[in-house]
Coordinates of C-alpha atoms in Angstrom, one line a residue:
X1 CA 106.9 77.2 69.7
X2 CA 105.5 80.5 70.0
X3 CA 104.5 82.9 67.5
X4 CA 105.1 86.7 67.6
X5 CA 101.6 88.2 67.0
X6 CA 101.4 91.5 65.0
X7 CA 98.2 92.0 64.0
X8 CA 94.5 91.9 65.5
X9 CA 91.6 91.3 62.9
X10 CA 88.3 92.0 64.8
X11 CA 84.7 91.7 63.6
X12 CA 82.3 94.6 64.2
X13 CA 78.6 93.6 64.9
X14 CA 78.2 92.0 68.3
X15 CA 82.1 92.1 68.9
X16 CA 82.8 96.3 69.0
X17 CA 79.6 96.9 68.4
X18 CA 76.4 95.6 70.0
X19 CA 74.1 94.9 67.1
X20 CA 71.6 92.6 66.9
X21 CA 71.7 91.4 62.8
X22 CA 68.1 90.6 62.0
X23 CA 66.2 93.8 64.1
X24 CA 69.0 95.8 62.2
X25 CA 68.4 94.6 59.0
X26 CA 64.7 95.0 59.0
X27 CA 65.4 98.5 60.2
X28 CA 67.6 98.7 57.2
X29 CA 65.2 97.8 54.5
X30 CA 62.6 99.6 55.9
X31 CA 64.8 103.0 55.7
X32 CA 66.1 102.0 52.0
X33 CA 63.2 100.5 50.1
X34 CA 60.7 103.6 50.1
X35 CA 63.3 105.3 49.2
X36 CA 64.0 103.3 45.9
X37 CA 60.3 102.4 45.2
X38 CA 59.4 106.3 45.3
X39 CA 62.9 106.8 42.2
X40 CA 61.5 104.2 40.8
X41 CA 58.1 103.3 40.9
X42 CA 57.8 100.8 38.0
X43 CA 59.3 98.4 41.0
X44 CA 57.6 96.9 43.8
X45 CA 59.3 96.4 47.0
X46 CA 58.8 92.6 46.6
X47 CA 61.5 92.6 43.4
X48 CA 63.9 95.6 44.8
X49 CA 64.1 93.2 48.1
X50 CA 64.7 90.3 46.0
X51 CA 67.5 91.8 43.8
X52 CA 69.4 92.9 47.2
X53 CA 69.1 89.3 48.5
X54 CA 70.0 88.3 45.2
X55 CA 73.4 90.5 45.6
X56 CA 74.5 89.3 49.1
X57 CA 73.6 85.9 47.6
X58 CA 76.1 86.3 45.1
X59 CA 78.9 87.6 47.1
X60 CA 78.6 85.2 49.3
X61 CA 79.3 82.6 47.0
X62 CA 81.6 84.5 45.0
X63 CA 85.4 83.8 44.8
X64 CA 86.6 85.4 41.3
X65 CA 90.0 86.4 42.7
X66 CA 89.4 89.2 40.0
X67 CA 86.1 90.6 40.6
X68 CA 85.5 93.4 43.6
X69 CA 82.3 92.7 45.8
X70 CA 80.4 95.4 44.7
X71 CA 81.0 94.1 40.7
X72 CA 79.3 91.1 41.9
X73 CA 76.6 92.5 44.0
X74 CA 75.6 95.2 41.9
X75 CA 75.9 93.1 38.6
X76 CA 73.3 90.2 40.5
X77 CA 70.9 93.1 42.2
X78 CA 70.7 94.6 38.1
X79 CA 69.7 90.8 37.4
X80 CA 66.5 91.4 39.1
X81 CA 65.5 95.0 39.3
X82 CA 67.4 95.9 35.6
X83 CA 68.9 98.8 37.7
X84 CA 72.5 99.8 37.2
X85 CA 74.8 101.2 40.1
X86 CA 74.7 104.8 38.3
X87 CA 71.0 104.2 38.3
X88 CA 70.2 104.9 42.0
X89 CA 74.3 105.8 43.1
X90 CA 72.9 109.7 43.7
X91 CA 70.3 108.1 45.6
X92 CA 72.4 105.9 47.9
X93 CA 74.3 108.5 48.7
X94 CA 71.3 110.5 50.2
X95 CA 70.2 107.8 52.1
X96 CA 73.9 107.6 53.5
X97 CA 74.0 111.3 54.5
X98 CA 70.4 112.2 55.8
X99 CA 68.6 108.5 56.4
X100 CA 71.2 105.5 57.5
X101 CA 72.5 107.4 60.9
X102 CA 69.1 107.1 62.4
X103 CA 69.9 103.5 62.3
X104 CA 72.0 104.2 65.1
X105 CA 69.0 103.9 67.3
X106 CA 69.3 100.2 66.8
X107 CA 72.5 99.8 67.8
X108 CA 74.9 100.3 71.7
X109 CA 78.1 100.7 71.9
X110 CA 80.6 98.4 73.5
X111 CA 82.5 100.4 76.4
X112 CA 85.7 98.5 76.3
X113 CA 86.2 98.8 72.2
X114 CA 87.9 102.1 72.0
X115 CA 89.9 100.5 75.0
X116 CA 90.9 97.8 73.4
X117 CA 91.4 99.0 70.3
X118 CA 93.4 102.1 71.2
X119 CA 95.9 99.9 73.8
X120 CA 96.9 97.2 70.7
X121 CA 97.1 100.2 68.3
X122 CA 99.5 102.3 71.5
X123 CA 101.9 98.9 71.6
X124 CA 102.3 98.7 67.8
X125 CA 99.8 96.4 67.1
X126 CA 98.1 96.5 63.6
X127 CA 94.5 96.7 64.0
X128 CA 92.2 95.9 61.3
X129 CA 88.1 95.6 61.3
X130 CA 87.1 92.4 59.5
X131 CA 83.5 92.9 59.1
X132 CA 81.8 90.6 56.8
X133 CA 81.9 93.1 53.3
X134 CA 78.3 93.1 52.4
X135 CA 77.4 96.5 53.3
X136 CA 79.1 100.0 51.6
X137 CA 81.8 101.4 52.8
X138 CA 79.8 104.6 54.1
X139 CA 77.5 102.1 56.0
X140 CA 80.5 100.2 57.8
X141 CA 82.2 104.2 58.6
X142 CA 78.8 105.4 60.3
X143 CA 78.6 101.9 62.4
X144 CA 81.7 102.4 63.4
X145 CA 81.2 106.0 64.4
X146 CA 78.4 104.5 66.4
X147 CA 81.1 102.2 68.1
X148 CA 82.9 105.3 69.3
X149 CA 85.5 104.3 66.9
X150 CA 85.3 107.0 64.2
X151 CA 87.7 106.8 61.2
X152 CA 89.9 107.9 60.1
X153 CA 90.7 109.3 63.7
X154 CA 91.1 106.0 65.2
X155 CA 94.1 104.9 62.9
X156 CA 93.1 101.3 61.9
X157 CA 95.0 99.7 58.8
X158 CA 92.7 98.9 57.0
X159 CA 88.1 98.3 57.4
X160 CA 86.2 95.5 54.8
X161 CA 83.2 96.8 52.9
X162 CA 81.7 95.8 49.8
X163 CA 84.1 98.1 48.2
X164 CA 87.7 97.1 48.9
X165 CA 87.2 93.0 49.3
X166 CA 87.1 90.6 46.5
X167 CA 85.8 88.3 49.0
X168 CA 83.4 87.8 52.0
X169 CA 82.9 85.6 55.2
X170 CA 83.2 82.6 55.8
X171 CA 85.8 82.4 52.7
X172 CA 89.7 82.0 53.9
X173 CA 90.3 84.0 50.9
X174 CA 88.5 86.6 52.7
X175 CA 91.1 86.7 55.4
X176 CA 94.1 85.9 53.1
X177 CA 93.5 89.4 51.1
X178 CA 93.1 91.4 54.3
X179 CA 96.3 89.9 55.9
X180 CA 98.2 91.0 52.4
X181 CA 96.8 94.2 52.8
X182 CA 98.3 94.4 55.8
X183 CA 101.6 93.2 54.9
X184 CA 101.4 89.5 57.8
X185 CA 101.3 86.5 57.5
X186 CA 98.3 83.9 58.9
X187 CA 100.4 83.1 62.0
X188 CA 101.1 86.4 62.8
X189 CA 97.2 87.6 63.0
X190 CA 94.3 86.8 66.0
X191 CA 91.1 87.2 64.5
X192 CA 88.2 88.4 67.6
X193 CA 84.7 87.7 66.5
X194 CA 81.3 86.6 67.9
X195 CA 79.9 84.7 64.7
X196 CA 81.2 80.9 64.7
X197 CA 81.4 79.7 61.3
X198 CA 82.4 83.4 59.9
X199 CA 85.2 84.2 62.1
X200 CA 86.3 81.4 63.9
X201 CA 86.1 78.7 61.2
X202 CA 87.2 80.9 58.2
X203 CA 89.8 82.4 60.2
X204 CA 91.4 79.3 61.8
X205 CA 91.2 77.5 57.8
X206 CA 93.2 80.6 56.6
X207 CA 96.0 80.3 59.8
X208 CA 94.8 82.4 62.4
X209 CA 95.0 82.4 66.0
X210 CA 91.3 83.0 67.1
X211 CA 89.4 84.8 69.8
X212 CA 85.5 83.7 70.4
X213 CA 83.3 86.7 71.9
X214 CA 80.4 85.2 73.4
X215 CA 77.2 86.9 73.8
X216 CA 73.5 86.1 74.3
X217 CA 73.5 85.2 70.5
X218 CA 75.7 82.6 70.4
X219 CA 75.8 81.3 74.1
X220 CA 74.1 78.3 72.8
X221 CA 76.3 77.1 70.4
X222 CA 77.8 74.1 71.4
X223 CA 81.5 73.7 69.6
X224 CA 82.9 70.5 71.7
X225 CA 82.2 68.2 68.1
X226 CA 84.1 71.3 66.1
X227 CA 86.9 70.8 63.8
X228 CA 88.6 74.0 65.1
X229 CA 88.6 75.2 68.2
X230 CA 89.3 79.0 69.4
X231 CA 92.2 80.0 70.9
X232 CA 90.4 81.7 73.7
X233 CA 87.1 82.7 74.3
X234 CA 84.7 85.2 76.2
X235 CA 83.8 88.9 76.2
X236 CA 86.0 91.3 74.5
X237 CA 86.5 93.0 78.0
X238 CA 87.9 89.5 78.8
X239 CA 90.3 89.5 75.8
X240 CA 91.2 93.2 76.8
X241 CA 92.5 91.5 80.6
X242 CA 93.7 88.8 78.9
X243 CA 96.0 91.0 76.5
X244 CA 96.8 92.9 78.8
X245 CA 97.2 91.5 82.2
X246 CA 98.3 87.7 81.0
X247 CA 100.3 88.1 77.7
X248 CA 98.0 86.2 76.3
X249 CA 99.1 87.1 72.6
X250 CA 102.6 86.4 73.8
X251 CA 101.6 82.6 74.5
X252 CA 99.7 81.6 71.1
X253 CA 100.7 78.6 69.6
X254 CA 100.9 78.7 65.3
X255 CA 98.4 76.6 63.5
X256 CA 100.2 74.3 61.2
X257 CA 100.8 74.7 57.3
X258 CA 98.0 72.6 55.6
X259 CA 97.9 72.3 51.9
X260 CA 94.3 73.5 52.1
X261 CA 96.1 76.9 52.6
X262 CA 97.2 77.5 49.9
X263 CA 95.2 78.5 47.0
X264 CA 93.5 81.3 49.4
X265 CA 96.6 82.0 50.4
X266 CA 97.7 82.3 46.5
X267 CA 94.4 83.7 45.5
X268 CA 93.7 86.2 48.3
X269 CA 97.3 87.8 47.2
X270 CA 96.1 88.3 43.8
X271 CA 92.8 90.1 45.4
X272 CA 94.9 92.3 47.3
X273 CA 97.5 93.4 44.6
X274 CA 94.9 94.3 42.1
X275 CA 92.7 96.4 44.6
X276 CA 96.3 98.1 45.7
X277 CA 96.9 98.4 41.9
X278 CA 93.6 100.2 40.7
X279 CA 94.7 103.2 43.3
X280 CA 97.8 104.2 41.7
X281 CA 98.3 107.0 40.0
X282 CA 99.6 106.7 36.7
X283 CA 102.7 109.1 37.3
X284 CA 103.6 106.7 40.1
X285 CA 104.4 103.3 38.0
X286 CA 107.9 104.7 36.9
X287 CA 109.0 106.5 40.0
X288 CA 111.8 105.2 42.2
X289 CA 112.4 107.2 45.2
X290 CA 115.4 105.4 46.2
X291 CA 117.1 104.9 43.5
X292 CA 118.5 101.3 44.3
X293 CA 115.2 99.5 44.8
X294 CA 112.1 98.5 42.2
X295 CA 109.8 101.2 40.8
X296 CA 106.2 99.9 41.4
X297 CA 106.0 98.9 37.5
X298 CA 109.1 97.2 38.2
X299 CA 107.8 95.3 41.3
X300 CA 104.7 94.1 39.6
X301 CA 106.6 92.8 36.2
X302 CA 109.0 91.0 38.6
X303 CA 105.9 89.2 40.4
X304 CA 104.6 88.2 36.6
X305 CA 107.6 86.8 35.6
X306 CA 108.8 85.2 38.0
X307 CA 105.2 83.1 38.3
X308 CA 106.1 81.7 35.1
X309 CA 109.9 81.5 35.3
X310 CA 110.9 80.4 38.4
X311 CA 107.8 79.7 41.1
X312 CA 105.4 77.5 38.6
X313 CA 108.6 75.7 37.1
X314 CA 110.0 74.9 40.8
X315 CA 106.6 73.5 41.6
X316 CA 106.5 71.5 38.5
X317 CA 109.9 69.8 39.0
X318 CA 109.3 68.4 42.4
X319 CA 105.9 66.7 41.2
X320 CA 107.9 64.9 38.4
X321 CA 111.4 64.8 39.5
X322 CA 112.0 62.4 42.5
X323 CA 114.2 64.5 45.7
X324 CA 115.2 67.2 43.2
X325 CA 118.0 69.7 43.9
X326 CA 116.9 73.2 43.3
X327 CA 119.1 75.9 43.6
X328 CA 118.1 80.1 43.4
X329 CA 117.3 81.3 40.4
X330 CA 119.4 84.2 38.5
X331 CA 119.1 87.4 39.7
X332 CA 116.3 89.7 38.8
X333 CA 117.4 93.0 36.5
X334 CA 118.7 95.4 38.6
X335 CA 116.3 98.5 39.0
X336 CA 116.5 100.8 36.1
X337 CA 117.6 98.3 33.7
X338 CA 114.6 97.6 32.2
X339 CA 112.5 99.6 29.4
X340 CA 109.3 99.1 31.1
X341 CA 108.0 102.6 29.9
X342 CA 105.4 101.3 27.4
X343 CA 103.4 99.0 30.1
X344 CA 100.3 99.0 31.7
X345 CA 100.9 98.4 35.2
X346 CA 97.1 97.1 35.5
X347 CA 97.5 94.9 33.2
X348 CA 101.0 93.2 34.0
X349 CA 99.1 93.2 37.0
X350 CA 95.9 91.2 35.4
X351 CA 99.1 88.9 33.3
X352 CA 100.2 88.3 36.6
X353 CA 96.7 86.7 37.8
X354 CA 96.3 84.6 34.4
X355 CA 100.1 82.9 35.1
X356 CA 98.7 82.3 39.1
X357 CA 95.6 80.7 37.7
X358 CA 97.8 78.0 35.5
X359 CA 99.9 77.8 38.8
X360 CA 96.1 76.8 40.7
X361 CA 95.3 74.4 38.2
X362 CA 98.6 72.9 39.1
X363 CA 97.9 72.3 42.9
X364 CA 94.1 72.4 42.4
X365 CA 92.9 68.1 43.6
X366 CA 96.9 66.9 44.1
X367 CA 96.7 64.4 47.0
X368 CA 98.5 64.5 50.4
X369 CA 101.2 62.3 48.6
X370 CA 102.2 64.9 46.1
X371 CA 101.7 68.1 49.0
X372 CA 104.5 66.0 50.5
X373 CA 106.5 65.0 48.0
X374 CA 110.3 65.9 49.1
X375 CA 113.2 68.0 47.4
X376 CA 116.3 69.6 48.7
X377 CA 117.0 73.6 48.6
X378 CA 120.5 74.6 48.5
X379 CA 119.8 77.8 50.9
X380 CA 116.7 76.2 52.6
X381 CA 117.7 72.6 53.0
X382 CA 115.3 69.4 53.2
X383 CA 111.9 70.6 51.9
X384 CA 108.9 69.5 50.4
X385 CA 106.2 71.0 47.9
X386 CA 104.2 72.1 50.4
X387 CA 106.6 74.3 52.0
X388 CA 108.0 75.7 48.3
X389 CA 104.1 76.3 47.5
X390 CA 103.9 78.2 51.1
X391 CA 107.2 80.2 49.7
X392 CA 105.9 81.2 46.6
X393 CA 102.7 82.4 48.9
X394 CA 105.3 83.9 51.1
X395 CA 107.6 85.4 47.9
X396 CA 104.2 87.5 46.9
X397 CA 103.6 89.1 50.0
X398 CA 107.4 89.9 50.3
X399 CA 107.3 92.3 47.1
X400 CA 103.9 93.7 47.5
X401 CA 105.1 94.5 51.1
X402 CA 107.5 96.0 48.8
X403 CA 105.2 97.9 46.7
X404 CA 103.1 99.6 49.2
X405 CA 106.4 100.8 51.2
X406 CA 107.2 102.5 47.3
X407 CA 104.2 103.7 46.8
X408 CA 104.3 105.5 50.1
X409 CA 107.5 107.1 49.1
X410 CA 106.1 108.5 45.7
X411 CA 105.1 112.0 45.2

């Protein structure tokens, strides 16, 4: 069986844009470093470049489904120089505007990514650029530019950076909240990248179809002994003739549901929702455009309760009921008939993550007998707890799909 691709994820550095990681990163600290030393000369260069390690450190390692990248990095980089973000933040933004674009000199474009990219985004394709988040989101626009792929003219859906992601590569989380973002699911998605373990392991773990760009900086990787292996593989003006002249994305076979899918999967919809959440202006919450559907506080109280009235329960009763019959629950209040005026939508929001976490510690170490333990669904039929843990994955996406689609309708 098939499955009907809608959305390309691609990487940036060495995949749309040639950029060789360590010479750009030396050129990097050598641009920013003076810079900070001379704003703050009570610090040497040895402890400013050991707080910034000590940031990416901690994003990389970080998966608090309720803490943003740059709360971690900055937070760990403060832990070493005692610098806070509004510290140095007028600083950075200098170095943004009048120093970081003659990194540019480091970097070639790729001729066929604004190719590529404009054909998928011409046929309906979402497009998406998946670059590990450990950079600014100024830094990952100016790279970008460099690529000949300047935002917002291009029209992707959505860029990572340090700002927007809760988590980074090689995490499945990482992908989970971006495909949320997006409004797909895993088997809908082909991730393109150069970097093995980061795209091509982390992507295939979350569900994704993959694409392997090979370069000079990988062309000795040997992946025959691999867990995963990529979907295709080559240079991205290979994927562009594949795309285009073979149907490639046409012929992609679905990974499988695992039950190792789904906490990300869980967890990378919480990510999402709350970085949607933080954006919305407060007159929005009680707005509903069309007058027979949710208002976004409505859409977010539904997704609380519902954790803890119907999708944790469910879960619960097939791990100690044996073959249980479970019908649908009762229908949700009908929009409007709620008195919801008093809430904080950020914070049904954050009540909303505290129920998922009990739900986690629910399916957090279950063996492969309970993942598979069976029940039957009056609508769905034969099913197992696997499949209703995928649904509840599946039920989240559905109404924050919801959300945005509101919220896009608000004035």
């Amino acid at each position: 069986m098939t499955t009907m691709i809608k959305a390309i994820l691609f990487d940036l550095d060495d995949t749309l844009l040639t950029n060789p990681a360590n010479e750009f990163v030396q050129h990097y600290k050598k641009a920013l470093l003076p810079l900070l030393t001379e704003a703050f000369p009570t610090l040497t260069v040895d402890k400013l470049e050991a707080g910034i390690i000590n940031g990416i450190r901690s994003v990389i390692k970080n998966c608090d489904p309720l803490r943003l990248n740059s709360e971690v990095f900055y937070t760990a980089f403060h832990e070493v120089t005692d610098l806070s973000l509004a510290d140095h933040q007028d600083l950075m933004k200098t170095f943004f505007e009048k120093v970081h674009p003659s990194l540019k000199q480091v970097t070639t474009p790729i001729e066929t990514a604004p190719l590529v990219v404009k054909w998928l985004l011409d046929h309906r394709y979402a497009v998406a650029v998946a670059t590990n988040p450990l950079f600014q989101h100024q830094a990952v626009e100016q790279r970008l530019e460099w690529a000949c792929l300047p935002m917002p003219e291009t029209g992707f859906w959505f860029v990572t950076s340090l700002d927007n992601m809760h988590y980074s590569k090689p995490w499945p989380h990482y992908y989970e909240e971006i495909l949320t973002r997006l409004g797909f699911e895993p088997d809908e998605a082909v991730m393109v990248g150069d970097d093995w373990a980061n795209d091509m392991v982390g992507a295939s773990q979350a569900g994704l179809n993959t694409f392997w760009i090979r370069n000079h900086h990988n062309e000795t990787v040997d992946i025959r002994q691999e867990s995963v292996q990529p979907d295709g593989e080559g240079t991205l003006a290979d994927f562009f003739r594949l795309i285009t002249e073979e149907n490639w994305l046409q012929d992609l076979i679905p990974k499988p549901l695992v039950p190792n899918q789904i906490a990300p999967r869980m967890m990378g919809n919480i990510s999402a929702l709350l970085g949607m959440v933080s954006d919305i202006p407060t007159h929005y919450w009680h707005q509903r455009p069309d007058p027979n559907e949710w208002s976004p506080m409505e859409i977010v109280v539904h997704l609380r309760d519902s954790e803890s009235r119907v999708q944790r329960p469910r879960l619960e009763r097939i791990l100690h009921e044996d073959d249980p019959f479970l019908v649908p629950p009762p229908s949700p209040p009908r929009p409007g008939e709620q008195q919801l005026q008093g809430l904080d939508g950020t914070k049904v929001a954050l009540e909303f993550a505290a129920e998922r976490a009990i739900t986690l510690e629910l399916i957090n170490g279950l063996s492969a007998e309970a993942w598979g333990r069976p029940a039957r669904h009056s609508v769905f039929g034969p099913t197992s707890f696997l499949e209703m843990a995928s649904f509840t994955a599946r039920h989240d996406r559905l109404h924050i799909n919801q959300l945005c689609q509101t919220l896009g309708k608000c004035e």
